[in-house]
Amino acid sequence: MTTSSVSKGCFVFKPSAKKKKVSLTEADYFNEGLKDPEDGRTRFESCQLLWQQMKLQTEQLQEELNRKLFDNLISFLKKSHLDFHDKRNGWSCRARSSEIPTAALLLGVNVTDHELTFESLSEILNDQVTPFVVLLQAKECTGIKQLLQKLLSQLMGCSADLDLDEEEDHATVSQRKMNCSMASLCGWYQKVTKKSISPKKKRSSSPGHWQAPPVVVVFKDLESFSANVLQEFIVISSRYIKELPLVLVFGIATSPMIIHRLLSHSVTSLLCIELFQSLSCTEHLATVVDKLLLSNSFPFKLGGKVLQVLITIFLYHDFSVQNFIKGLQLSVVEHFYSEPLSVLCCDLPEMRNRVKTLSHNQCENIRHLASFMSYVENQTPEIQVKLLTKDSYLKEITQTFLENLHSYHENFIPVLRCLHQFTCILPKYPLGKQIRELYCACLEKKVWETEDYISALQFLGMLAKDELVATLQKCVEVLKPYSTKQLGSTLKKLEEFLVQFQCLEGEHLENVDDEESAAQKGLQKKIDLYNLQKTLLEMKETRRTKKPSRFESLRLEVTDFLNSLVRDYLAPPETQPLYEVVYFRAANILRKHLNALPRIALHTALNNPSSYLKSLESEGGALTSTAPDICIAYKLHLECGRLINLYDWLEAFATVVNTNDDSDSDSLQPVDEITHARFIRAVSELELLGFVKPSKQKTDHVARLTWGGC
C-alpha cells in the first residue's frame, strides 16, 4: 500500500563511505602558496636543513656565552653549600646569622631573552648541582600563600625523580593537600634527602648531584614582585635556614639597586648577596652576526637593507637577540618561499648537481634575473643568442657564476675584517665602530665612493707607528687561514710590510731640517715685518718640498694597498651575476611582518573593510549600508571636529544604514531600537580602540582623540 503521508513511511539511507582526513605537513603548507610550485619540495627541504644548521650554531653560541656565568654561579652555590654543611666547627658564621645565600643575576633589559637563560640555568643545575630548582614569576605569586604553594608544588614534583616508597609518597601527597608552610617544606626535605642517601636504596638522582643538595629558588622577574611578598618570604625563610639549605637567585633586568628599593634594610641584612653580570645583549648580537652572517659556513646571505631592518628593530625596540634570530629565520623562510631559484642556495657540491637537473622553466627564471640581464647586455651578439636560447650553455654559465659567487664570499669576509681592524681605531669611527655597520655599508653600495671612506683614508695616513704595526699584525692573523687560497699573496704582502717596519726601529721618524732651524734662529734675531713675512713664506715652501721620511712612505704604501684591496674584493653583491639566488633583499616584507604599524592597519580596516573582508565590494572609501557598523561610525566621525554630538552622529548613522530601506526614507521618523543598539555598540567599539572618549564639557558629546586620516 502506498502511504498518504511522508510521516508514515520508513526510509533507510546507507551512510556514505567516510573519507579519511589527510593531515597536511609543513611541506604541504609551504608548497600550497608557491607562485612557481616547481621544485617546491626541494626548496622546503633545503630551507629546513639550512635553518637546522643555523639554529644549532646559535644554540652552541648561547651555551658558550653563558658558560662563564653559569660556572661562576655554580661555584657560588658550592661555596654556600659547603659553608652551610661545615660540621667540623659547628654551624658556620652565615648559618648563625641567619643569612640566606643570594645570587643577584644581572641579565639586562632584553627581557624576552631571559626565559631562555633561565631554562638553560635550570637544566645545568638539575644536571650538576641539585634536583630542587624552583622558577617563580611575579604573576603567579601575588601573595605569600600563592608563592609557597607554587614553591612546594614544584619541589614535590621534583621528588618524583627520587626513589621513594609508597608510604612516603602518600605523605608527600597529604602534605601537598594539607598546608603549605616552610615547616612542612623542611620536614619534606629531610625525609627526601635521608631516603635518597640511604645505603639500602640505590640513588636514582643524577650522579652530579651533591649529597645534600640545596634548594634553589629563582625569581625570574624581581622588579615585578610585590615588596611585601618578598619581605615576608625572606623573613620566614631566614628562620629555617639552619634546617633547609635555601639559595635565592634574583633575576634583575635594570640595576642591582632594585633590591634595596624593594626590600628594607632589616630584610636585606638577612641576605648574603653576590652580584653576577651576564654578557651584554650588544656583545651577544655581535657574536651572532660574526658567526652566522660573517661566515662562509652557510650559503644564505642577507641584503644590506634587510640586515639594517633587523639591527634597527634590535637597537630601537627590544634589544632581544632571540627576536633578531627569529627575524633571521623569517628571512630564510621568505627567501625559499618567494624565490624559485632558491633551490640553488645550497652547498657547492650539491649546487653543481642541481644545476645539471634544471628544467626549462627554471632556466627561464634565470634569464629573467636582473643581474643576469645586465651581464647579457655586455656580451657579444653570438653569446647573447646562446645564453637566451640554449639551456645547456646556460647551465654551464650558471655553474660558473655560482662558483664565482662562492669565491667572492670567501674573499669578501676576510678583507672586510681587515678593513674593520683599521677603521675601528680611527677617531669618530667614520665607517662605524661595529663590524656590522661596515658590513651594511659594503652591501648597499661601493664603499670607496662614500665620503666616510675618504675621511677614513685620511685618518689612516696619520696613524702612529705602533698603531699601524699592531693593526697589521691583527690583519695577518685574520688572513692566516686563507694562506693557501687567493688571498695568500695579500698575506705575504702584509708580512713584508711588518718586516720593513721592524727595520725602522733604529731610525728617527721625525727630523728637524737644518734650514728650518736656521730660519727659526733668524726669526729670533730679525724683527722687521717684511723680513718676518719673507722668512715664514720660505719655511712654508720648505715644508712643501720636504722629502717624506721612510716611515711616511711605508704608511702611504700600506694605505694604498688597503685601498686596492677594498676596490678589488669589497664590491657590492649586485655586481655579481645571479646574486639573487643566495641574497634575501625584500626588506619591505620583513618590516611589514616584524615592525607592524597598528594605527595604519586600523585605519585601513575601518576606512576600506573590503581589504580584509573579501565578501565586500570595494567602494573606494564611500559610505555604504553594507559596510560593518563600526566602519560607518568611523567614517562619520572623521567628518566631525573635536567634540561630536551623539544625537547628530546617530542621525547620520541611521541615514546611512537605512538608505536601502524605502519605509525609512523620511528622515523625520524616529530611529528604531535596533539601529540605536547597533550605533551604541559601534561607538563603544570605537571608544575601546581609543578613537573617542566621553567629554566632561557636554554630557551629550564625545571627544575625538585622533586627527587626520591615519
mmCIF file of C-alpha atoms in Angstrom, residues 241-581:
data_model
loop_
_atom_site.group_PDB
_atom_site.id
_atom_site.type_symbol
_atom_site.label_atom_id
_atom_site.label_comp_id
_atom_site.label_asym_id
_atom_site.label_seq_id
_atom_site.Cartn_x
_atom_site.Cartn_y
_atom_site.Cartn_z
ATOM 1 C CA ILE A 241 67.929 28.426 57.196
ATOM 2 C CA LYS A 242 69.554 26.084 59.737
ATOM 3 C CA GLU A 243 67.250 23.255 58.677
ATOM 4 C CA LEU A 244 66.870 23.966 54.971
ATOM 5 C CA PRO A 245 69.815 24.825 52.643
ATOM 6 C CA LEU A 246 67.969 27.520 50.725
ATOM 7 C CA VAL A 247 69.641 29.598 47.996
ATOM 8 C CA LEU A 248 67.917 32.519 46.252
ATOM 9 C CA VAL A 249 68.594 33.717 42.715
ATOM 10 C CA PHE A 250 67.281 37.160 41.729
ATOM 11 C CA GLY A 251 66.785 37.797 38.032
ATOM 12 C CA ILE A 252 67.359 41.544 37.562
ATOM 13 C CA ALA A 253 66.785 43.455 34.334
ATOM 14 C CA THR A 254 67.586 47.025 35.402
ATOM 15 C CA SER A 255 70.038 47.603 38.257
ATOM 16 C CA PRO A 256 71.112 45.861 41.486
ATOM 17 C CA MET A 257 69.750 48.875 43.365
ATOM 18 C CA ILE A 258 66.271 47.468 42.828
ATOM 19 C CA ILE A 259 66.973 45.054 45.689
ATOM 20 C CA HIS A 260 67.354 47.939 48.146
ATOM 21 C CA ARG A 261 64.308 49.708 46.695
ATOM 22 C CA LEU A 262 62.080 46.676 47.162
ATOM 23 C CA LEU A 263 63.470 45.434 50.467
ATOM 24 C CA SER A 264 64.073 47.285 53.694
ATOM 25 C CA HIS A 265 67.435 47.367 55.411
ATOM 26 C CA SER A 266 66.326 44.879 58.052
ATOM 27 C CA VAL A 267 65.355 42.397 55.333
ATOM 28 C CA THR A 268 68.430 42.850 53.146
ATOM 29 C CA SER A 269 70.574 42.219 56.222
ATOM 30 C CA LEU A 270 69.195 38.663 56.141
ATOM 31 C CA LEU A 271 70.704 38.097 52.690
ATOM 32 C CA CYS A 272 74.293 37.345 51.722
ATOM 33 C CA ILE A 273 74.224 38.855 48.214
ATOM 34 C CA GLU A 274 76.758 38.304 45.455
ATOM 35 C CA LEU A 275 76.424 40.011 42.069
ATOM 36 C CA PHE A 276 76.767 38.168 38.738
ATOM 37 C CA GLN A 277 76.881 40.061 35.441
ATOM 38 C CA SER A 278 75.805 38.393 32.217
ATOM 39 C CA LEU A 279 77.132 39.260 28.783
ATOM 40 C CA SER A 280 75.538 42.395 27.344
ATOM 41 C CA CYS A 281 72.982 41.959 24.587
ATOM 42 C CA THR A 282 75.042 44.074 22.149
ATOM 43 C CA GLU A 283 78.059 41.802 22.602
ATOM 44 C CA HIS A 284 75.800 38.797 22.159
ATOM 45 C CA LEU A 285 74.434 40.259 18.912
ATOM 46 C CA ALA A 286 77.957 40.975 17.667
ATOM 47 C CA THR A 287 78.858 37.317 18.244
ATOM 48 C CA VAL A 288 75.738 36.101 16.417
ATOM 49 C CA VAL A 289 76.424 38.367 13.437
ATOM 50 C CA ASP A 290 80.039 37.256 13.367
ATOM 51 C CA LYS A 291 79.316 33.516 13.476
ATOM 52 C CA LEU A 292 76.148 33.382 11.350
ATOM 53 C CA LEU A 293 76.277 36.235 8.850
ATOM 54 C CA LEU A 294 80.021 36.868 8.525
ATOM 55 C CA SER A 295 80.711 33.221 7.862
ATOM 56 C CA ASN A 296 81.090 31.071 4.773
ATOM 57 C CA SER A 297 79.555 28.075 6.526
ATOM 58 C CA PHE A 298 76.077 28.968 5.274
ATOM 59 C CA PRO A 299 75.191 29.786 1.651
ATOM 60 C CA PHE A 300 72.296 32.090 2.630
ATOM 61 C CA LYS A 301 73.047 35.830 2.885
ATOM 62 C CA LEU A 302 71.114 38.918 3.931
ATOM 63 C CA GLY A 303 70.905 42.068 1.867
ATOM 64 C CA GLY A 304 72.108 45.347 3.314
ATOM 65 C CA LYS A 305 68.641 46.849 3.868
ATOM 66 C CA VAL A 306 67.297 43.634 5.377
ATOM 67 C CA LEU A 307 70.171 43.482 7.859
ATOM 68 C CA GLN A 308 69.647 47.150 8.651
ATOM 69 C CA VAL A 309 65.962 46.474 9.432
ATOM 70 C CA LEU A 310 66.849 43.665 11.857
ATOM 71 C CA ILE A 311 69.523 45.759 13.582
ATOM 72 C CA THR A 312 67.214 48.783 13.828
ATOM 73 C CA ILE A 313 64.483 46.693 15.474
ATOM 74 C CA PHE A 314 67.087 45.339 17.897
ATOM 75 C CA LEU A 315 68.544 48.735 18.829
ATOM 76 C CA TYR A 316 65.347 50.799 18.985
ATOM 77 C CA HIS A 317 62.713 48.307 20.171
ATOM 78 C CA ASP A 318 63.659 45.354 22.380
ATOM 79 C CA PHE A 319 67.422 44.583 22.479
ATOM 80 C CA SER A 320 66.373 40.967 22.059
ATOM 81 C CA VAL A 321 68.859 38.646 20.371
ATOM 82 C CA GLN A 322 66.200 35.923 20.207
ATOM 83 C CA ASN A 323 63.905 38.222 18.225
ATOM 84 C CA PHE A 324 66.831 39.003 15.931
ATOM 85 C CA ILE A 325 67.286 35.271 15.342
ATOM 86 C CA LYS A 326 63.556 34.891 14.690
ATOM 87 C CA GLY A 327 63.808 37.673 12.119
ATOM 88 C CA LEU A 328 66.698 35.807 10.530
ATOM 89 C CA GLN A 329 64.569 32.651 10.452
ATOM 90 C CA LEU A 330 61.733 34.567 8.795
ATOM 91 C CA SER A 331 64.190 35.843 6.185
ATOM 92 C CA VAL A 332 65.296 32.289 5.404
ATOM 93 C CA VAL A 333 61.712 31.074 5.006
ATOM 94 C CA GLU A 334 60.677 34.074 2.893
ATOM 95 C CA HIS A 335 63.673 33.644 0.617
ATOM 96 C CA PHE A 336 62.997 29.980 -0.115
ATOM 97 C CA TYR A 337 59.255 30.654 -0.374
ATOM 98 C CA SER A 338 59.348 33.615 -2.763
ATOM 99 C CA GLU A 339 62.443 32.909 -4.883
ATOM 100 C CA PRO A 340 62.105 29.927 -7.289
ATOM 101 C CA LEU A 341 65.864 29.824 -7.846
ATOM 102 C CA SER A 342 66.500 29.387 -4.109
ATOM 103 C CA VAL A 343 66.716 25.699 -4.950
ATOM 104 C CA LEU A 344 70.332 26.520 -5.868
ATOM 105 C CA CYS A 345 71.012 28.082 -2.427
ATOM 106 C CA CYS A 346 72.958 25.137 -1.016
ATOM 107 C CA ASP A 347 76.480 23.835 -0.599
ATOM 108 C CA LEU A 348 78.791 23.950 -3.597
ATOM 109 C CA PRO A 349 78.834 20.186 -4.385
ATOM 110 C CA GLU A 350 75.062 19.940 -4.127
ATOM 111 C CA MET A 351 74.664 23.080 -6.208
ATOM 112 C CA ARG A 352 76.614 21.533 -9.099
ATOM 113 C CA ASN A 353 74.281 18.530 -9.125
ATOM 114 C CA ARG A 354 71.151 20.682 -9.047
ATOM 115 C CA VAL A 355 72.329 22.916 -11.868
ATOM 116 C CA LYS A 356 72.600 19.898 -14.151
ATOM 117 C CA THR A 357 68.972 18.934 -13.476
ATOM 118 C CA LEU A 358 67.431 22.390 -14.004
ATOM 119 C CA SER A 359 64.253 22.361 -16.063
ATOM 120 C CA HIS A 360 63.423 24.711 -18.922
ATOM 121 C CA ASN A 361 61.162 26.816 -16.670
ATOM 122 C CA GLN A 362 63.977 27.257 -14.167
ATOM 123 C CA CYS A 363 66.299 28.301 -16.990
ATOM 124 C CA GLU A 364 63.738 30.915 -17.986
ATOM 125 C CA ASN A 365 63.669 32.138 -14.393
ATOM 126 C CA ILE A 366 67.436 32.601 -14.571
ATOM 127 C CA ARG A 367 67.103 34.582 -17.809
ATOM 128 C CA HIS A 368 64.657 36.968 -16.128
ATOM 129 C CA LEU A 369 67.007 37.865 -13.281
ATOM 130 C CA ALA A 370 68.163 41.492 -13.312
ATOM 131 C CA SER A 371 71.810 40.600 -12.654
ATOM 132 C CA PHE A 372 71.787 38.057 -15.489
ATOM 133 C CA MET A 373 70.209 40.519 -17.931
ATOM 134 C CA SER A 374 72.848 43.133 -17.140
ATOM 135 C CA TYR A 375 75.515 40.505 -17.829
ATOM 136 C CA VAL A 376 73.900 39.550 -21.159
ATOM 137 C CA GLU A 377 73.799 43.173 -22.298
ATOM 138 C CA ASN A 378 77.592 43.403 -22.064
ATOM 139 C CA GLN A 379 78.215 40.312 -24.211
ATOM 140 C CA THR A 380 78.630 39.915 -27.954
ATOM 141 C CA PRO A 381 75.527 39.110 -30.080
ATOM 142 C CA GLU A 382 76.622 35.496 -30.570
ATOM 143 C CA ILE A 383 77.000 34.912 -26.838
ATOM 144 C CA GLN A 384 73.684 36.644 -26.186
ATOM 145 C CA VAL A 385 71.861 34.297 -28.548
ATOM 146 C CA LYS A 386 73.406 31.224 -26.918
ATOM 147 C CA LEU A 387 72.564 32.456 -23.407
ATOM 148 C CA LEU A 388 68.940 33.193 -24.308
ATOM 149 C CA THR A 389 68.221 30.112 -26.412
ATOM 150 C CA LYS A 390 70.423 27.180 -25.370
ATOM 151 C CA ASP A 391 69.695 25.710 -21.939
ATOM 152 C CA SER A 392 72.811 23.521 -21.921
ATOM 153 C CA TYR A 393 75.094 26.519 -22.395
ATOM 154 C CA LEU A 394 73.116 28.460 -19.792
ATOM 155 C CA LYS A 395 73.639 25.686 -17.227
ATOM 156 C CA GLU A 396 77.402 25.793 -17.762
ATOM 157 C CA ILE A 397 77.461 29.557 -17.312
ATOM 158 C CA THR A 398 75.188 29.283 -14.266
ATOM 159 C CA GLN A 399 77.556 26.859 -12.572
ATOM 160 C CA THR A 400 80.476 29.189 -13.309
ATOM 161 C CA PHE A 401 78.571 32.163 -11.897
ATOM 162 C CA LEU A 402 77.686 30.363 -8.661
ATOM 163 C CA GLU A 403 81.256 29.150 -8.202
ATOM 164 C CA ASN A 404 82.482 32.721 -8.718
ATOM 165 C CA LEU A 405 79.898 33.890 -6.187
ATOM 166 C CA HIS A 406 81.275 31.372 -3.687
ATOM 167 C CA SER A 407 84.819 32.666 -4.282
ATOM 168 C CA TYR A 408 83.541 36.222 -3.934
ATOM 169 C CA HIS A 409 82.221 35.455 -0.461
ATOM 170 C CA GLU A 410 85.434 33.668 0.558
ATOM 171 C CA ASN A 411 87.427 36.814 -0.237
ATOM 172 C CA PHE A 412 84.814 39.349 0.881
ATOM 173 C CA ILE A 413 84.653 38.378 4.566
ATOM 174 C CA PRO A 414 88.443 38.339 5.329
ATOM 175 C CA VAL A 415 89.054 41.657 3.562
ATOM 176 C CA LEU A 416 86.066 43.147 5.397
ATOM 177 C CA ARG A 417 87.583 42.065 8.717
ATOM 178 C CA CYS A 418 90.929 43.597 7.757
ATOM 179 C CA LEU A 419 89.292 46.896 6.832
ATOM 180 C CA HIS A 420 87.426 46.866 10.124
ATOM 181 C CA GLN A 421 90.686 46.394 12.037
ATOM 182 C CA PHE A 422 91.906 49.652 10.520
ATOM 183 C CA THR A 423 88.695 51.688 10.810
ATOM 184 C CA CYS A 424 87.686 50.688 14.360
ATOM 185 C CA ILE A 425 90.711 52.521 15.812
ATOM 186 C CA LEU A 426 90.058 55.801 13.984
ATOM 187 C CA PRO A 427 88.643 58.842 15.815
ATOM 188 C CA LYS A 428 84.867 59.371 15.449
ATOM 189 C CA TYR A 429 84.604 55.981 13.699
ATOM 190 C CA PRO A 430 83.770 57.251 10.181
ATOM 191 C CA LEU A 431 82.806 53.730 8.981
ATOM 192 C CA GLY A 432 81.249 52.592 12.251
ATOM 193 C CA LYS A 433 82.529 51.118 15.473
ATOM 194 C CA GLN A 434 80.973 47.672 14.975
ATOM 195 C CA ILE A 435 81.766 45.420 12.039
ATOM 196 C CA ARG A 436 78.050 45.058 11.283
ATOM 197 C CA GLU A 437 77.894 48.775 10.379
ATOM 198 C CA LEU A 438 80.774 48.385 7.954
ATOM 199 C CA TYR A 439 79.163 45.230 6.565
ATOM 200 C CA CYS A 440 75.893 47.052 5.841
ATOM 201 C CA ALA A 441 77.770 49.887 4.139
ATOM 202 C CA CYS A 442 79.667 47.475 1.883
ATOM 203 C CA LEU A 443 76.492 45.573 0.976
ATOM 204 C CA GLU A 444 74.477 48.618 -0.037
ATOM 205 C CA LYS A 445 76.922 50.467 -2.317
ATOM 206 C CA LYS A 446 80.515 50.900 -3.368
ATOM 207 C CA VAL A 447 82.032 51.894 -0.070
ATOM 208 C CA TRP A 448 85.117 53.535 -1.624
ATOM 209 C CA GLU A 449 82.902 56.191 -3.209
ATOM 210 C CA THR A 450 81.486 57.440 0.077
ATOM 211 C CA GLU A 451 82.713 60.476 1.978
ATOM 212 C CA ASP A 452 83.140 58.435 5.155
ATOM 213 C CA TYR A 453 85.600 56.126 3.424
ATOM 214 C CA ILE A 454 87.601 59.070 2.046
ATOM 215 C CA SER A 455 87.838 60.619 5.505
ATOM 216 C CA ALA A 456 88.866 57.224 6.921
ATOM 217 C CA LEU A 457 91.748 57.038 4.423
ATOM 218 C CA GLN A 458 92.871 60.494 5.512
ATOM 219 C CA PHE A 459 92.907 59.367 9.141
ATOM 220 C CA LEU A 460 94.848 56.240 8.169
ATOM 221 C CA GLY A 461 97.509 58.476 6.626
ATOM 222 C CA MET A 462 98.154 59.941 10.096
ATOM 223 C CA LEU A 463 98.409 56.760 12.165
ATOM 224 C CA ALA A 464 101.345 56.348 14.519
ATOM 225 C CA LYS A 465 103.796 53.531 14.022
ATOM 226 C CA ASP A 466 102.734 51.397 16.981
ATOM 227 C CA GLU A 467 99.042 51.554 15.996
ATOM 228 C CA LEU A 468 99.835 50.750 12.393
ATOM 229 C CA VAL A 469 102.066 47.781 13.247
ATOM 230 C CA ALA A 470 99.549 46.377 15.751
ATOM 231 C CA THR A 471 96.754 46.617 13.170
ATOM 232 C CA LEU A 472 98.870 44.914 10.521
ATOM 233 C CA GLN A 473 99.567 42.056 12.921
ATOM 234 C CA LYS A 474 95.824 41.616 13.512
ATOM 235 C CA CYS A 475 95.228 41.554 9.754
ATOM 236 C CA VAL A 476 97.903 38.878 9.380
ATOM 237 C CA GLU A 477 96.103 36.759 11.988
ATOM 238 C CA VAL A 478 92.834 37.226 10.088
ATOM 239 C CA LEU A 479 94.331 36.123 6.761
ATOM 240 C CA LYS A 480 96.383 33.175 8.035
ATOM 241 C CA PRO A 481 93.579 30.615 7.453
ATOM 242 C CA TYR A 482 93.499 31.768 3.805
ATOM 243 C CA SER A 483 97.221 31.431 3.092
ATOM 244 C CA THR A 484 96.666 28.645 0.547
ATOM 245 C CA LYS A 485 93.899 30.463 -1.314
ATOM 246 C CA GLN A 486 93.593 33.591 -3.417
ATOM 247 C CA LEU A 487 94.435 35.864 -0.507
ATOM 248 C CA GLY A 488 97.806 34.162 0.058
ATOM 249 C CA SER A 489 99.626 36.900 -1.881
ATOM 250 C CA THR A 490 97.883 39.521 0.266
ATOM 251 C CA LEU A 491 99.119 37.798 3.404
ATOM 252 C CA LYS A 492 102.709 37.782 2.106
ATOM 253 C CA LYS A 493 102.492 41.483 1.276
ATOM 254 C CA LEU A 494 101.312 42.347 4.791
ATOM 255 C CA GLU A 495 104.120 40.288 6.306
ATOM 256 C CA GLU A 496 106.599 42.206 4.141
ATOM 257 C CA PHE A 497 105.223 45.466 5.491
ATOM 258 C CA LEU A 498 105.758 44.228 9.038
ATOM 259 C CA VAL A 499 109.379 43.328 8.273
ATOM 260 C CA GLN A 500 110.002 46.766 6.791
ATOM 261 C CA PHE A 501 108.520 48.490 9.822
ATOM 262 C CA GLN A 502 110.772 46.447 12.112
ATOM 263 C CA CYS A 503 113.794 47.687 10.180
ATOM 264 C CA LEU A 504 112.794 51.265 11.006
ATOM 265 C CA GLU A 505 113.072 50.845 14.769
ATOM 266 C CA GLY A 506 116.545 52.392 14.945
ATOM 267 C CA GLU A 507 115.728 55.339 12.712
ATOM 268 C CA HIS A 508 114.362 58.683 13.811
ATOM 269 C CA LEU A 509 110.872 59.199 12.464
ATOM 270 C CA GLU A 510 110.908 62.966 12.816
ATOM 271 C CA ASN A 511 113.941 65.147 11.975
ATOM 272 C CA VAL A 512 114.194 68.855 12.092
ATOM 273 C CA ASP A 513 115.618 70.310 8.903
ATOM 274 C CA ASP A 514 118.759 72.410 9.182
ATOM 275 C CA GLU A 515 117.338 75.184 7.063
ATOM 276 C CA GLU A 516 114.214 75.254 9.162
ATOM 277 C CA SER A 517 116.216 75.508 12.346
ATOM 278 C CA ALA A 518 118.324 78.259 10.810
ATOM 279 C CA ALA A 519 115.211 80.113 9.806
ATOM 280 C CA GLN A 520 113.927 79.848 13.341
ATOM 281 C CA LYS A 521 117.157 81.265 14.625
ATOM 282 C CA GLY A 522 116.777 84.093 12.149
ATOM 283 C CA LEU A 523 113.320 84.777 13.457
ATOM 284 C CA GLN A 524 114.727 85.349 16.883
ATOM 285 C CA LYS A 525 117.140 87.994 15.549
ATOM 286 C CA LYS A 526 115.110 89.875 12.941
ATOM 287 C CA ILE A 527 112.033 91.769 13.968
ATOM 288 C CA ASP A 528 111.388 93.618 10.734
ATOM 289 C CA LEU A 529 107.865 92.866 9.432
ATOM 290 C CA TYR A 530 108.907 92.458 5.796
ATOM 291 C CA ASN A 531 111.755 90.081 6.628
ATOM 292 C CA LEU A 532 109.482 88.144 9.014
ATOM 293 C CA GLN A 533 106.906 87.593 6.270
ATOM 294 C CA LYS A 534 109.605 86.537 3.820
ATOM 295 C CA THR A 535 111.054 84.022 6.291
ATOM 296 C CA LEU A 536 107.664 82.472 7.019
ATOM 297 C CA LEU A 537 106.995 82.020 3.299
ATOM 298 C CA GLU A 538 110.341 80.326 2.871
ATOM 299 C CA MET A 539 109.592 77.962 5.766
ATOM 300 C CA LYS A 540 106.218 77.081 4.214
ATOM 301 C CA GLU A 541 107.805 76.363 0.856
ATOM 302 C CA THR A 542 110.459 74.217 2.521
ATOM 303 C CA ARG A 543 107.787 72.080 4.175
ATOM 304 C CA ARG A 544 106.058 71.565 0.852
ATOM 305 C CA THR A 545 109.182 70.411 -0.908
ATOM 306 C CA LYS A 546 110.416 68.390 2.056
ATOM 307 C CA LYS A 547 111.106 64.768 1.190
ATOM 308 C CA PRO A 548 108.902 62.333 3.188
ATOM 309 C CA SER A 549 110.607 60.050 5.655
ATOM 310 C CA ARG A 550 110.857 56.281 5.206
ATOM 311 C CA PHE A 551 108.055 55.692 7.710
ATOM 312 C CA GLU A 552 105.723 58.107 5.942
ATOM 313 C CA SER A 553 106.411 56.388 2.630
ATOM 314 C CA LEU A 554 105.670 52.964 4.120
ATOM 315 C CA ARG A 555 102.490 54.249 5.737
ATOM 316 C CA LEU A 556 101.359 55.627 2.385
ATOM 317 C CA GLU A 557 102.106 52.271 0.732
ATOM 318 C CA VAL A 558 100.006 50.453 3.352
ATOM 319 C CA THR A 559 97.108 52.852 2.822
ATOM 320 C CA ASP A 560 97.251 52.464 -0.957
ATOM 321 C CA PHE A 561 97.462 48.688 -0.661
ATOM 322 C CA LEU A 562 94.436 48.599 1.642
ATOM 323 C CA ASN A 563 92.537 50.850 -0.767
ATOM 324 C CA SER A 564 93.299 48.484 -3.646
ATOM 325 C CA LEU A 565 92.091 45.509 -1.595
ATOM 326 C CA VAL A 566 88.805 47.269 -0.870
ATOM 327 C CA ARG A 567 88.227 48.082 -4.536
ATOM 328 C CA ASP A 568 89.084 44.540 -5.642
ATOM 329 C CA TYR A 569 87.181 42.477 -3.071
ATOM 330 C CA LEU A 570 84.513 44.644 -1.382
ATOM 331 C CA ALA A 571 82.318 45.405 -4.366
ATOM 332 C CA PRO A 572 78.576 45.158 -3.519
ATOM 333 C CA PRO A 573 76.793 41.868 -4.302
ATOM 334 C CA GLU A 574 74.831 43.498 -7.140
ATOM 335 C CA THR A 575 77.971 43.333 -9.242
ATOM 336 C CA GLN A 576 77.905 39.523 -9.135
ATOM 337 C CA PRO A 577 75.663 37.659 -11.636
ATOM 338 C CA LEU A 578 72.941 35.509 -10.019
ATOM 339 C CA TYR A 579 73.445 37.032 -6.588
ATOM 340 C CA GLU A 580 69.634 36.836 -6.149
ATOM 341 C CA VAL A 581 69.975 33.074 -5.632
#
